[in-house]
mmCIF file of C-alpha atoms in Angstrom:
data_model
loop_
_atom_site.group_PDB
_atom_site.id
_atom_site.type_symbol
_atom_site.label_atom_id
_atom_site.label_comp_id
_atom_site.label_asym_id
_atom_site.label_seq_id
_atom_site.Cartn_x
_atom_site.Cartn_y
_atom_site.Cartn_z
ATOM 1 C CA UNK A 1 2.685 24.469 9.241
ATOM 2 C CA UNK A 2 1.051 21.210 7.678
ATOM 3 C CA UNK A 3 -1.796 21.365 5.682
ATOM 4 C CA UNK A 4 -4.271 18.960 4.543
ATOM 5 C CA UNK A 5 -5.813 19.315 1.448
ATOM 6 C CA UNK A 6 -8.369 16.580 0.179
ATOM 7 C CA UNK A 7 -10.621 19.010 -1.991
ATOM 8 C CA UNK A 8 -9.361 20.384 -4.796
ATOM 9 C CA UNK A 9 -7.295 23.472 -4.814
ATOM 10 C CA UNK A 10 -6.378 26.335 -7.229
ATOM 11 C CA UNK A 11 -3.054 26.945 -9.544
ATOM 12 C CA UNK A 12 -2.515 30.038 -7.210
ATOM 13 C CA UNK A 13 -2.628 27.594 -3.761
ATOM 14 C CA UNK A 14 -0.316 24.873 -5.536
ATOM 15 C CA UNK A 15 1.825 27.555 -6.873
ATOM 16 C CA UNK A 16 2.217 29.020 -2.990
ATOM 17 C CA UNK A 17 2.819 25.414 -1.419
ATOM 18 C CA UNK A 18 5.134 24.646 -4.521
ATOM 19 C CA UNK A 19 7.371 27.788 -3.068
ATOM 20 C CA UNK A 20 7.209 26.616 0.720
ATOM 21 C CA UNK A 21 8.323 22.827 -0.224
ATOM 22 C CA UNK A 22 11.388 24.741 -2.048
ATOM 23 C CA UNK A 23 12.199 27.093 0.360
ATOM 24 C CA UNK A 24 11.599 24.913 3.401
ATOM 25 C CA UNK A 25 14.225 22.086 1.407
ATOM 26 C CA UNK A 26 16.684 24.738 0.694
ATOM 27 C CA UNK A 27 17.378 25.100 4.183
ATOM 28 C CA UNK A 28 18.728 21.341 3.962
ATOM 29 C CA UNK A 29 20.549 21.532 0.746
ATOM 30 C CA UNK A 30 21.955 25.227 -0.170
ATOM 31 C CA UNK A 31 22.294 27.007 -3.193
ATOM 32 C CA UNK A 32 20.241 24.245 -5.017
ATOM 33 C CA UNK A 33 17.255 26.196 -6.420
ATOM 34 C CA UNK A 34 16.806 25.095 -9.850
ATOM 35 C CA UNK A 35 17.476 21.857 -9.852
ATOM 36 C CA UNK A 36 15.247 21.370 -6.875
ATOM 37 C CA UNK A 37 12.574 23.169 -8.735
ATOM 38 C CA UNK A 38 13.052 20.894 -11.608
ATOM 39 C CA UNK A 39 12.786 18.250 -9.376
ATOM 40 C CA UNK A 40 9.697 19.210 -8.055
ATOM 41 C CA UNK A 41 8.171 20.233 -10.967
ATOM 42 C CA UNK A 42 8.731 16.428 -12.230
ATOM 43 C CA UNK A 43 6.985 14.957 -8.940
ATOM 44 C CA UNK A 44 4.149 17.473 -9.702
ATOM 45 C CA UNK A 45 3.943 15.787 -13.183
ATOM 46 C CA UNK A 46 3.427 12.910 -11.799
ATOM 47 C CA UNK A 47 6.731 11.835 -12.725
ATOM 48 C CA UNK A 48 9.967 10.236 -11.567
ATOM 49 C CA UNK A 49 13.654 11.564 -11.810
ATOM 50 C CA UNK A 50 17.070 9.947 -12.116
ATOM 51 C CA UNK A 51 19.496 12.358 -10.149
ATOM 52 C CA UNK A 52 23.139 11.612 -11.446
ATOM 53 C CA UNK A 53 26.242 13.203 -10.156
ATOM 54 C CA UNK A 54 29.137 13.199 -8.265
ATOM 55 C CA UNK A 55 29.056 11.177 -4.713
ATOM 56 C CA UNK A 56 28.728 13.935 -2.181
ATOM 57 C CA UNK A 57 26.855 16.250 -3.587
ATOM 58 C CA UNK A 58 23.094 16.077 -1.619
ATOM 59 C CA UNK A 59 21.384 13.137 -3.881
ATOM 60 C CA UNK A 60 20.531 11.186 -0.962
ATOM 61 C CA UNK A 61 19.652 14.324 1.684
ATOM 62 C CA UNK A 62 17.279 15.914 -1.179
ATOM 63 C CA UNK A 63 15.743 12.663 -1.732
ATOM 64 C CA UNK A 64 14.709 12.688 2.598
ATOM 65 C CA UNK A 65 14.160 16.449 2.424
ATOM 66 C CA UNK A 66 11.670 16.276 0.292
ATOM 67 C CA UNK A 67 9.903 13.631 1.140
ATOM 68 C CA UNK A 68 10.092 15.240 4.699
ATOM 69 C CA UNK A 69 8.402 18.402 3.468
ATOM 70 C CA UNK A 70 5.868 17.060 1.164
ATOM 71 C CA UNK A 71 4.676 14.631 4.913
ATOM 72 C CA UNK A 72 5.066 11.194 2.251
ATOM 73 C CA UNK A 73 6.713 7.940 3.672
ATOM 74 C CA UNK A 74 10.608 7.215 2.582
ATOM 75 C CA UNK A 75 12.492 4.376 2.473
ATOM 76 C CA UNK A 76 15.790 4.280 0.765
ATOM 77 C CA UNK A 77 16.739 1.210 -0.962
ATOM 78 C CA UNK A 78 20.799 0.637 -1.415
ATOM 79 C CA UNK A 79 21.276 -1.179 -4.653
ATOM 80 C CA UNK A 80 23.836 -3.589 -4.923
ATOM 81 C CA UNK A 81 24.994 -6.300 -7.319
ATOM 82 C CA UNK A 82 23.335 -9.309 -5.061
ATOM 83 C CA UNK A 83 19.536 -7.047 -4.847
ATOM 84 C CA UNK A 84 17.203 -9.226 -6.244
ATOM 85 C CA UNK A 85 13.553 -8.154 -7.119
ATOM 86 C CA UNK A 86 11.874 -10.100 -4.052
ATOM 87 C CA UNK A 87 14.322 -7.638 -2.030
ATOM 88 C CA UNK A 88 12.429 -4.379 -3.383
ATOM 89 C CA UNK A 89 8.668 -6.081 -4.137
ATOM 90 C CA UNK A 90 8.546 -7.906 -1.398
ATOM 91 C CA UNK A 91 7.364 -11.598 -1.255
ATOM 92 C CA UNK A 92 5.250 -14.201 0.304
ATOM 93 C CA UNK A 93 6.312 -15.986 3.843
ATOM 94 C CA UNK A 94 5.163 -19.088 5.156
ATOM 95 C CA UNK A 95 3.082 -18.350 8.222
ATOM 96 C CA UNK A 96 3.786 -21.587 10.218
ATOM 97 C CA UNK A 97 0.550 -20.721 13.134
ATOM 98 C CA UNK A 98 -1.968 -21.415 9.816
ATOM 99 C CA UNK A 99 -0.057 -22.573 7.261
ATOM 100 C CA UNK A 100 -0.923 -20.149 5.172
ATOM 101 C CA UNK A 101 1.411 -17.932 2.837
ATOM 102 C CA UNK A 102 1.255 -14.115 3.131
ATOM 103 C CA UNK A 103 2.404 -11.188 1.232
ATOM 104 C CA UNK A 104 5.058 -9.132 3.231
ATOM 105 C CA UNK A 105 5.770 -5.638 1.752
ATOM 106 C CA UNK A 106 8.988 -4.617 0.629
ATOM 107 C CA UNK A 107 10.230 -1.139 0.398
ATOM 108 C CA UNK A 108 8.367 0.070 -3.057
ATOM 109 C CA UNK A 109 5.011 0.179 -1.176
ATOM 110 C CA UNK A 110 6.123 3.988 -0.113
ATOM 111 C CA UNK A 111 5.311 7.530 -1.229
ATOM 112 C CA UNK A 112 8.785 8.261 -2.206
ATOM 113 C CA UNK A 113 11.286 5.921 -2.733
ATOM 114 C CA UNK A 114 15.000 6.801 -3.399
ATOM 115 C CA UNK A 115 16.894 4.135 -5.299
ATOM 116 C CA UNK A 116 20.137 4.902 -4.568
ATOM 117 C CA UNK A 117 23.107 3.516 -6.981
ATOM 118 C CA UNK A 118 20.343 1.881 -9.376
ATOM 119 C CA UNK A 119 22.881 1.610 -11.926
ATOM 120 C CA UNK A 120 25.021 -1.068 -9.536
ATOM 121 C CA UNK A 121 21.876 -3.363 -9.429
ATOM 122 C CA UNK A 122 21.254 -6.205 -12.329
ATOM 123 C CA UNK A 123 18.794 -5.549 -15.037
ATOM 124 C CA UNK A 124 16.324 -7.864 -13.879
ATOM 125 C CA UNK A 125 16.479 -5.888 -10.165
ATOM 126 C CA UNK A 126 16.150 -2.321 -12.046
ATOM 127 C CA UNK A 127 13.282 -3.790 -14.328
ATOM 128 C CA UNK A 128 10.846 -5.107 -11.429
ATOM 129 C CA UNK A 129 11.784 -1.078 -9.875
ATOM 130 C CA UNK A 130 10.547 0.022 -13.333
ATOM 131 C CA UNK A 131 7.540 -2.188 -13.778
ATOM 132 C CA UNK A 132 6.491 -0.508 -10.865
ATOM 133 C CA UNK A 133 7.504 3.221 -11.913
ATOM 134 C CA UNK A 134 5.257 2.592 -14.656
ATOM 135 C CA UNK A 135 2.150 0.704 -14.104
ATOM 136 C CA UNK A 136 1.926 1.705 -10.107
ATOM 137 C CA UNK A 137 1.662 -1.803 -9.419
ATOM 138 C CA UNK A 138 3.660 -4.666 -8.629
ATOM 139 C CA UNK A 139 3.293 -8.517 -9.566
ATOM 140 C CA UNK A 140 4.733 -11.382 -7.410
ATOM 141 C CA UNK A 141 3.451 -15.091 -8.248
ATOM 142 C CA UNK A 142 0.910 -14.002 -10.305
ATOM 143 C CA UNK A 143 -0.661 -11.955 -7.334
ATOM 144 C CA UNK A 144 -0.992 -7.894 -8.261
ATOM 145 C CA UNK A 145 -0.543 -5.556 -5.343
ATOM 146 C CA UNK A 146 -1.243 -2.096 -6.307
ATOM 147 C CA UNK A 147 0.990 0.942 -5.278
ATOM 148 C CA UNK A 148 -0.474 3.492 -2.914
ATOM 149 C CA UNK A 149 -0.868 7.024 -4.434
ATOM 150 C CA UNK A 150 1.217 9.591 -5.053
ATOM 151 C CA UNK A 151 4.261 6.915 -5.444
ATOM 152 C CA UNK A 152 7.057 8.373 -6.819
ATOM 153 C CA UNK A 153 11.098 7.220 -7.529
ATOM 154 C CA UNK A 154 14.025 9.303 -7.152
ATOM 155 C CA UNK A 155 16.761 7.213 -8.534
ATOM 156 C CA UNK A 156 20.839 7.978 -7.938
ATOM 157 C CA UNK A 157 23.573 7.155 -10.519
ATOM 158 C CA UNK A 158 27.474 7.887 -10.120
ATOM 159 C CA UNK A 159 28.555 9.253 -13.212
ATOM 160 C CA UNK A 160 31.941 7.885 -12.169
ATOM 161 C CA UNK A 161 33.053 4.197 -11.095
ATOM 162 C CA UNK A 162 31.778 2.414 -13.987
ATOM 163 C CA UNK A 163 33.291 -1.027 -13.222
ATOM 164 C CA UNK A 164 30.865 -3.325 -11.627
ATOM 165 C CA UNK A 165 27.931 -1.801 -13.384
ATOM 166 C CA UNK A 166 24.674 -2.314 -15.002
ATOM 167 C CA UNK A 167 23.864 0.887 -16.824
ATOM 168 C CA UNK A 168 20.388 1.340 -17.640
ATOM 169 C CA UNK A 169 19.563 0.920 -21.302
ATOM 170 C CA UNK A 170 17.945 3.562 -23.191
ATOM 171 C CA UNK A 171 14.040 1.748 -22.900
ATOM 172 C CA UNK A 172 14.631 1.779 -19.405
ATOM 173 C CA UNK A 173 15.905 5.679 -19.106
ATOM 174 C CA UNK A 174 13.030 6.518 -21.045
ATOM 175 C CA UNK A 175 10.898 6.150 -18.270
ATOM 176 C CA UNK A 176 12.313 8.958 -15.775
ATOM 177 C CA UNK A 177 10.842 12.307 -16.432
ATOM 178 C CA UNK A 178 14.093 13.870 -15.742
ATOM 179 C CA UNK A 179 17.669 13.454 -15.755
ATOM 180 C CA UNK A 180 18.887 16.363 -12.863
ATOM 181 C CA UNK A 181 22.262 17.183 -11.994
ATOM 182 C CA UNK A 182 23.625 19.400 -8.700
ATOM 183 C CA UNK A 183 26.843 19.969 -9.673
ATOM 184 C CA UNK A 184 29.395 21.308 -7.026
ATOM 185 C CA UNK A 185 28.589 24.480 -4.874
ATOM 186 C CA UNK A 186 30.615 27.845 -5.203
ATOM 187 C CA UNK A 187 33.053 28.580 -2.290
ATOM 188 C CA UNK A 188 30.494 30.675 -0.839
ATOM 189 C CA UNK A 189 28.026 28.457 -0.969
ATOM 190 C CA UNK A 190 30.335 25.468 0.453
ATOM 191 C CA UNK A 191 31.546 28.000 3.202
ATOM 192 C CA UNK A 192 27.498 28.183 4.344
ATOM 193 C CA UNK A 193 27.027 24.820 4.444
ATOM 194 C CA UNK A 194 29.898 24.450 6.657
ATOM 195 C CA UNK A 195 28.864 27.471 9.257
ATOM 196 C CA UNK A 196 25.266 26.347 9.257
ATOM 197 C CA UNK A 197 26.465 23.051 10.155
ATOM 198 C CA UNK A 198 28.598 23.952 12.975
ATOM 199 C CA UNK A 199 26.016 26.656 14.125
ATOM 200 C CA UNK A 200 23.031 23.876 14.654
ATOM 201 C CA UNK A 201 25.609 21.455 16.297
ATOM 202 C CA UNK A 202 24.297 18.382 15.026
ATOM 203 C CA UNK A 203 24.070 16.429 12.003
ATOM 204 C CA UNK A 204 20.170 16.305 11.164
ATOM 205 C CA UNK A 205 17.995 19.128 9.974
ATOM 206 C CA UNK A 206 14.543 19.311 11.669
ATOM 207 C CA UNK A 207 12.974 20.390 8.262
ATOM 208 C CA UNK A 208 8.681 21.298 8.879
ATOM 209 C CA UNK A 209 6.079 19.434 7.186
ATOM 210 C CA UNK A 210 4.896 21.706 4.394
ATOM 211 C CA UNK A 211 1.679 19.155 3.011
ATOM 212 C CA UNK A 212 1.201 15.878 2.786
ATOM 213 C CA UNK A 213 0.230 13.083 0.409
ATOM 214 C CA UNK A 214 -3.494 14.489 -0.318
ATOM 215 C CA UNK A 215 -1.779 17.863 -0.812
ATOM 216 C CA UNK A 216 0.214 16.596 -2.921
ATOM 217 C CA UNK A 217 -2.051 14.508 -4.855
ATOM 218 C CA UNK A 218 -4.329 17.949 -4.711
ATOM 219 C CA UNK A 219 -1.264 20.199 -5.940
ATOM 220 C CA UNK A 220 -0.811 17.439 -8.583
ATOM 221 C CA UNK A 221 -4.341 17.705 -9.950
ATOM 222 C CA UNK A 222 -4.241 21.488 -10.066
ATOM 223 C CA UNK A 223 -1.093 21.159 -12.336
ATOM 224 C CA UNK A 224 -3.465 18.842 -14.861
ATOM 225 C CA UNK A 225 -5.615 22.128 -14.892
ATOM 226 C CA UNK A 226 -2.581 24.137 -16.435
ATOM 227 C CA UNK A 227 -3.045 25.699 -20.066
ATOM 228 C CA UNK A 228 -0.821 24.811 -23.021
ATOM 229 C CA UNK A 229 -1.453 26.594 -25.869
ATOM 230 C CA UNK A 230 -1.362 24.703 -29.313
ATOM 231 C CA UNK A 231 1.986 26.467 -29.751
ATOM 232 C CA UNK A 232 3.781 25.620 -26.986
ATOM 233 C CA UNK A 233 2.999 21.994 -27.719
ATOM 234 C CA UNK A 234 3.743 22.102 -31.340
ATOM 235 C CA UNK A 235 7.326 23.141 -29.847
ATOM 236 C CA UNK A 236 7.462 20.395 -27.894
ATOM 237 C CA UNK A 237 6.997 18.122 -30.542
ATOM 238 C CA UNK A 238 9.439 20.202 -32.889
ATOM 239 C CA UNK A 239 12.413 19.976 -30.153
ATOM 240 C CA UNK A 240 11.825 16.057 -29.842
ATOM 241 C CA UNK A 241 11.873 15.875 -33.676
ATOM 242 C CA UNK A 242 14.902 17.908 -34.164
ATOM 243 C CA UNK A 243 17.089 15.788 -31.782
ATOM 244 C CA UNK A 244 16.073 12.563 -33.855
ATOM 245 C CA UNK A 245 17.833 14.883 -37.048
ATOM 246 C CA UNK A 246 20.540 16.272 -35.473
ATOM 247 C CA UNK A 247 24.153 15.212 -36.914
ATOM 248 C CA UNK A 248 25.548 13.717 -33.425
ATOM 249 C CA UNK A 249 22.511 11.726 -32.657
ATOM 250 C CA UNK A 250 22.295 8.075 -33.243
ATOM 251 C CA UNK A 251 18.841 7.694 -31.408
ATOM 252 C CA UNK A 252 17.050 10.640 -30.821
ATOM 253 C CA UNK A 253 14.021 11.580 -28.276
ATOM 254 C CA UNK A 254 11.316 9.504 -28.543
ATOM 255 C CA UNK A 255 7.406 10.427 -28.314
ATOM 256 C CA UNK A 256 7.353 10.541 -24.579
ATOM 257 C CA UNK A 257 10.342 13.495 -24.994
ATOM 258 C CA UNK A 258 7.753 15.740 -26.227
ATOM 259 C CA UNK A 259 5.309 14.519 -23.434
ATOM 260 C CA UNK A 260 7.636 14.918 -20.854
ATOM 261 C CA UNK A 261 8.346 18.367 -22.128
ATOM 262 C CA UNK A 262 4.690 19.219 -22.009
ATOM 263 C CA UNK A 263 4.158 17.201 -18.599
ATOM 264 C CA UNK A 264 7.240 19.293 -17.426
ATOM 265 C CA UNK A 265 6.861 22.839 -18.469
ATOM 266 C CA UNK A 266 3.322 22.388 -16.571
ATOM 267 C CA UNK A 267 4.731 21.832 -13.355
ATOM 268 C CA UNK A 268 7.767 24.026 -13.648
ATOM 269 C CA UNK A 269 4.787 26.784 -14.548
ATOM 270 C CA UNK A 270 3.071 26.098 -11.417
ATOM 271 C CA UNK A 271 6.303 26.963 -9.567
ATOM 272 C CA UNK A 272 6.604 29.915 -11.005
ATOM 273 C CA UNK A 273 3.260 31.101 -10.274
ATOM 274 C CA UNK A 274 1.417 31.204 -13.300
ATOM 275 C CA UNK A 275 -1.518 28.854 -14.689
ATOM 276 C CA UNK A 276 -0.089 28.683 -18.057
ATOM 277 C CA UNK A 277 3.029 27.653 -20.081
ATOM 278 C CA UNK A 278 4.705 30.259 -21.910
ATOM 279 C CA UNK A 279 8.160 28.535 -24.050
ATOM 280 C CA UNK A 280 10.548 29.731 -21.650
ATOM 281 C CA UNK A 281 9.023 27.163 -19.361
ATOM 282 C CA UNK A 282 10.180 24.348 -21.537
ATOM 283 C CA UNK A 283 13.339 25.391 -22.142
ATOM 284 C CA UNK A 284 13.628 25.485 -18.587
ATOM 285 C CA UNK A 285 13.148 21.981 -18.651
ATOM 286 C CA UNK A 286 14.505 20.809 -21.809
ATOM 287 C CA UNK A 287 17.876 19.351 -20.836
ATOM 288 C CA UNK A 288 16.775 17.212 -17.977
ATOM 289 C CA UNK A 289 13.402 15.991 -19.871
ATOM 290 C CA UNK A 290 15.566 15.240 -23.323
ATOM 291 C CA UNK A 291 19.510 14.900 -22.859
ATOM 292 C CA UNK A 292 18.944 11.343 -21.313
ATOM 293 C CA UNK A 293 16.808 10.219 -24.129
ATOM 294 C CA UNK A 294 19.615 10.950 -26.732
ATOM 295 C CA UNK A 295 22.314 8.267 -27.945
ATOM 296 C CA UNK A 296 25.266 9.873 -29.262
ATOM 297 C CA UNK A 297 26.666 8.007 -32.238
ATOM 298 C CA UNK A 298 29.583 5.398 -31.020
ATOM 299 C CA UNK A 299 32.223 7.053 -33.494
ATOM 300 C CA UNK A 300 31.880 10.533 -31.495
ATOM 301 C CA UNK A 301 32.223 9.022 -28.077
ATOM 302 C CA UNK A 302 35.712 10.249 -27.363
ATOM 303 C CA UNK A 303 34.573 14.029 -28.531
ATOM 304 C CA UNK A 304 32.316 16.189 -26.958
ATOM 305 C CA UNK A 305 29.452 15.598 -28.262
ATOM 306 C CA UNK A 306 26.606 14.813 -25.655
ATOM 307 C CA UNK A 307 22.824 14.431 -25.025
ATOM 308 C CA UNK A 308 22.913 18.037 -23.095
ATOM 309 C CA UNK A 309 24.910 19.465 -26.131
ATOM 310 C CA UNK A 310 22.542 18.499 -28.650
ATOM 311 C CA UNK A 311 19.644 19.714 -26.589
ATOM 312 C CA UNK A 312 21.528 23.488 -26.130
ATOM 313 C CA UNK A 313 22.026 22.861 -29.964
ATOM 314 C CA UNK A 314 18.385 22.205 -30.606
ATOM 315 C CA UNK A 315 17.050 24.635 -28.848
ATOM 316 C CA UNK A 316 19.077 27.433 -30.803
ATOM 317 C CA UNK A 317 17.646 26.349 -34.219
ATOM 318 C CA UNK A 318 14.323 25.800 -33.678
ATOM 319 C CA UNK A 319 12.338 28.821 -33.664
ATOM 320 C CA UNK A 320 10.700 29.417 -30.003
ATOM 321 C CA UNK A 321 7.046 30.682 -30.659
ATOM 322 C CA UNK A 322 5.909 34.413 -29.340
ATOM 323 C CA UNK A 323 5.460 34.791 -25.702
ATOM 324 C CA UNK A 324 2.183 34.441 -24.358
ATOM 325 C CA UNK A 325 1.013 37.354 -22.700
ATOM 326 C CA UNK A 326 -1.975 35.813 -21.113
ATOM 327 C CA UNK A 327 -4.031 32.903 -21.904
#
């Protein structure tokens, strides 16, 4: 079932492997569709995504699915209030046959990482994880040690147990794609997990290999290929805008909302099988790309006013442009 793909491929063949990664992780996590697809659709932008929810509720086991299926190395780093950067970057050892210092890896140099409880780490922890996120590189002693490609971070937050940690600032949130959420299952869904557990009689799922990292990087490439009319973008732009004027918001989405949206809609496009963005794509994707990068104001904590509420709100005033019917 693995392919290798190091020459360039079509929408059509991205859009097929797309479906196989999803259906071949939905055997692992059930009744998780959409946000699977929206988490896919970010690692197709090239992106990363924060995954916060309830302890539980798959974070960890979609993180090593996927990663499974799409053939990239994992490594799962636990954060904890004592993780310092060295920890994650790794750092230079004293070799004592030469005397000579060399670089040992940490867990970053990867193809998918999962961060698990980043919001339980110090600041200056989550920033050397974000440096990274960012520039694809990382720095230790003044030495650069680039990243190897596709690198991507799937990040874990509680929404619950706030004691004891660091929450990310807003500059630092910014920089995840997507915020995605699980949620809990229906009975139905629960009851499957538990029969297919007790049916395979063991704990691990022997998922297939779908790709690997040069399919990826190929699927990835096709994606950049994806049209976006003028239209669609100008919405973009005109949903980022409208959360900086809503009534709730202190800080609203900044630029890279609208590019995320864009960046987003592409991806969740090639998962659906077509080569071209029509709006409902990025409404599809609007609440994970935006409701993180909206501040509520401090007086309307208590109420229920939210990022994901303003982003339902924007997207019911401004005016979504006509359907494309082909590009």
């Amino acid at each position: 079932m693995t392919q290798n793909a190091t020459a360039p491929i079509s929408v059509a063949e991205a859009s097929e492997r797309a479906r196989a990664v999803l259906d071949e992780v939905e055997r692992a996590l059930v009744g998780k569709r959409l946000p699977l697809t929206l988490i896919l659709s970010a690692v197709l932008a090239k992106g990363h995504v924060l995954i916060e929810d309830f302890p539980g509720l798959g974070k960890t086991l979609a993180a090593r699915s996927l990663a499974r299926v799409l053939g990239l190395d994992f490594a799962r780093v636990q954060f904890t209030p004592d993780l310092l950067p060295a920890d994650i970057t790794g750092s230079f050892l004293y070799n004592q046959r030469d005397g000579s210092f060399e670089f040992r890896r940490g867990p970053l140099f990867t193809g998918l990482l999962l961060a698990d409880e980043i919001n339980r780490t110090p600041p200056k922890t989550q920033s050397a994880l974000l440096e990274a996120m960012q520039e694809h590189q990382v720095t230790v002693e003044g030495e650069t040690f680039r990243l190897a490609e596709p690198f991507h971070v799937l990040a874990t937050a509680n929404p619950i147990e706030y004691e004891g940690t660091y929450p990310l600032p807003e500059a630092q949130l910014d920089r995840f794609l997507m915020r995605v959420s699980f949620g809990y299952p229906t009975g139905e869904e629960e009851h499957d997990v538990v029969t297919r557990r007790l049916a395979r009689q063991q704990e691990e799922i022997d998922l297939d290999r779908v790709t690997d990292a040069a399919g990826l990087a190929a699927m990835q490439a096709a994606v950049e290929t994806v049209t976006l009319d003028d239209t669609v973008a100008r919405y973009c732009v005109d949903l980022a805008t409208a959360t900086r004027n809503h009534k709730d918001v202190l800080t609203g989405s900044s630029p890279r909302g609208s590019l995320g949206l864009a960046l987003g809609a592409r991806g969740f496009a090639v998962v659906r099988g077509r080569d071209y963005v029509i709006p409902e794509d990025v409404k599809a994707v609007a609440r994970a790309v935006l409701s993180h990068r909206i501040t509520v104001k401090p007086e309307l904590w208590m109420t229920q006013a939210s990022g994901p509420r303003v982003v339902d709100a924007v997207l019911a005033e401004v005016p979504t442009p006509r359907a494309l019917e082909s590009t």
